[in-house]
């Protein structure tokens, strides 16, 4: 991709004025503001209709900035950062005072990562502050994986969209914290648990919490389309193909359903391609205005674990 200096400069000027700019990352688009300016950060919560108890991820330009914003960094965090940054990994670490409480929802820890996208890295290197950025979608809805998704939902709320093309990974970052000094995966994402374990040995995984509002990415219902979504064929809710339903499939088409109402994540059965397509296909199915969507799980390994995590959270909950 050619680096567009003009666009990065425009984004910088607006961010310097405390405005909101959507930024491309390798995972999903973020809705960014100056992380050190509480007034600018407050605008993110308003634009997203995001509850204030949901902490934001702070985006850094490089590994060298980690100790400017975090303290008491365990060696295992350094190992992960050195290996995976820039890349789809967020580390939750004790924050330094300069990070406003609004960013962390009052928590003593902050989520930080170095995103792997040339435009956003170039922008971050030109700024004198890091960028707080949640995914650029209304709270609870499907994350955006291209500039058009952002424009469709938040276009009126933000000053500028830095268009960096479709996101390469398509799933949010993997979040790892160190609550007792040892690594715990809080959110499955663009880096597989297997590759974290290859570096650190076995890690604990604690990705669901219906009671802990400090990390809504862990809430059971999130990333959801407006159309009711059920697991098919494995779910208890849909006994047989609903003729009028839409279908999200892994690698094969259903013969009995018209293809316009189906999306196949990867005909090759490739999990990376499936991850890239997941959110865009969920949006497309949601826009068809169908009575429901049946979603098939993918093989539960590597990136497939994060894909299945998002599908499970998108399932319509019944009380
Ligand atoms: O890939 C990504 O991580 C994208 C791109 C834009 O970087 N960002 C993203 O942000 O997914 P968001 O706001 O949609 O999800 C952030 C989640 C929170 O909901 C929470 O679960 C977790 O990160 N989080 C952030 N700070 C935390 C903290 N101090 N302790 C525990 N969890 C935290
Ligand atoms: Mg999000």
Tab-separated table of C-alpha atoms in Angstrom, residues 11-12 14-25 28-37 39-45 47-48 56-59 115 120 123-124 127 129-137 150 154 157-162:
chain	number	residue	atom	x	y	z
A	11	UNK	CA	-5.901	12.803	10.768
A	12	UNK	CA	-3.114	14.251	12.915
A	14	UNK	CA	-7.949	16.700	13.784
A	15	UNK	CA	-6.661	14.501	16.628
A	16	UNK	CA	-4.467	17.395	17.837
A	17	UNK	CA	-7.691	19.427	18.154
A	18	UNK	CA	-9.282	16.772	20.372
A	19	UNK	CA	-11.501	15.380	17.575
A	20	UNK	CA	-12.396	11.753	16.815
A	21	UNK	CA	-10.801	9.943	13.875
A	22	UNK	CA	-11.480	6.370	12.742
A	23	UNK	CA	-8.212	4.510	12.196
A	24	UNK	CA	-7.451	1.304	10.296
A	25	UNK	CA	-5.709	-1.517	12.139
A	28	UNK	CA	-10.755	-3.978	13.059
A	29	UNK	CA	-11.192	-0.208	12.613
A	30	UNK	CA	-10.790	1.828	15.792
A	31	UNK	CA	-12.483	5.064	16.889
A	32	UNK	CA	-9.496	7.079	18.091
A	33	UNK	CA	-8.822	10.082	20.293
A	34	UNK	CA	-5.889	11.488	22.245
A	35	UNK	CA	-5.594	9.004	25.115
A	36	UNK	CA	-4.109	11.621	27.443
A	37	UNK	CA	-6.971	14.120	26.984
A	39	UNK	CA	-12.322	15.509	27.086
A	40	UNK	CA	-11.361	13.907	23.788
A	41	UNK	CA	-11.733	10.414	25.294
A	42	UNK	CA	-15.196	11.331	26.597
A	43	UNK	CA	-16.292	11.983	22.987
A	44	UNK	CA	-15.557	8.331	22.145
A	45	UNK	CA	-18.029	7.129	24.766
A	47	UNK	CA	-20.205	8.585	19.788
A	48	UNK	CA	-20.302	4.840	20.490
A	56	UNK	CA	-10.498	1.429	26.202
A	57	UNK	CA	-7.361	0.023	24.587
A	58	UNK	CA	-4.460	2.473	24.204
A	59	UNK	CA	-2.505	2.245	20.939
A	115	UNK	CA	-1.302	-2.047	15.865
A	120	UNK	CA	-1.836	4.034	11.661
A	123	UNK	CA	0.164	8.445	12.317
A	124	UNK	CA	1.128	7.233	15.803
A	127	UNK	CA	1.686	12.210	17.401
A	129	UNK	CA	0.409	11.128	22.576
A	130	UNK	CA	-0.963	7.567	22.211
A	131	UNK	CA	-4.454	6.868	20.852
A	132	UNK	CA	-7.313	5.445	22.875
A	133	UNK	CA	-9.452	3.482	20.432
A	134	UNK	CA	-12.283	0.998	20.857
A	135	UNK	CA	-13.645	-0.778	17.809
A	136	UNK	CA	-15.485	1.798	15.669
A	137	UNK	CA	-19.003	0.373	16.016
A	150	UNK	CA	-17.533	2.813	9.921
A	154	UNK	CA	-20.699	6.347	12.870
A	157	UNK	CA	-20.295	11.275	14.769
A	158	UNK	CA	-16.665	11.483	13.717
A	159	UNK	CA	-14.419	14.092	12.111
A	160	UNK	CA	-12.570	11.824	9.692
A	161	UNK	CA	-12.076	8.237	8.569
A	162	UNK	CA	-8.523	7.274	7.675
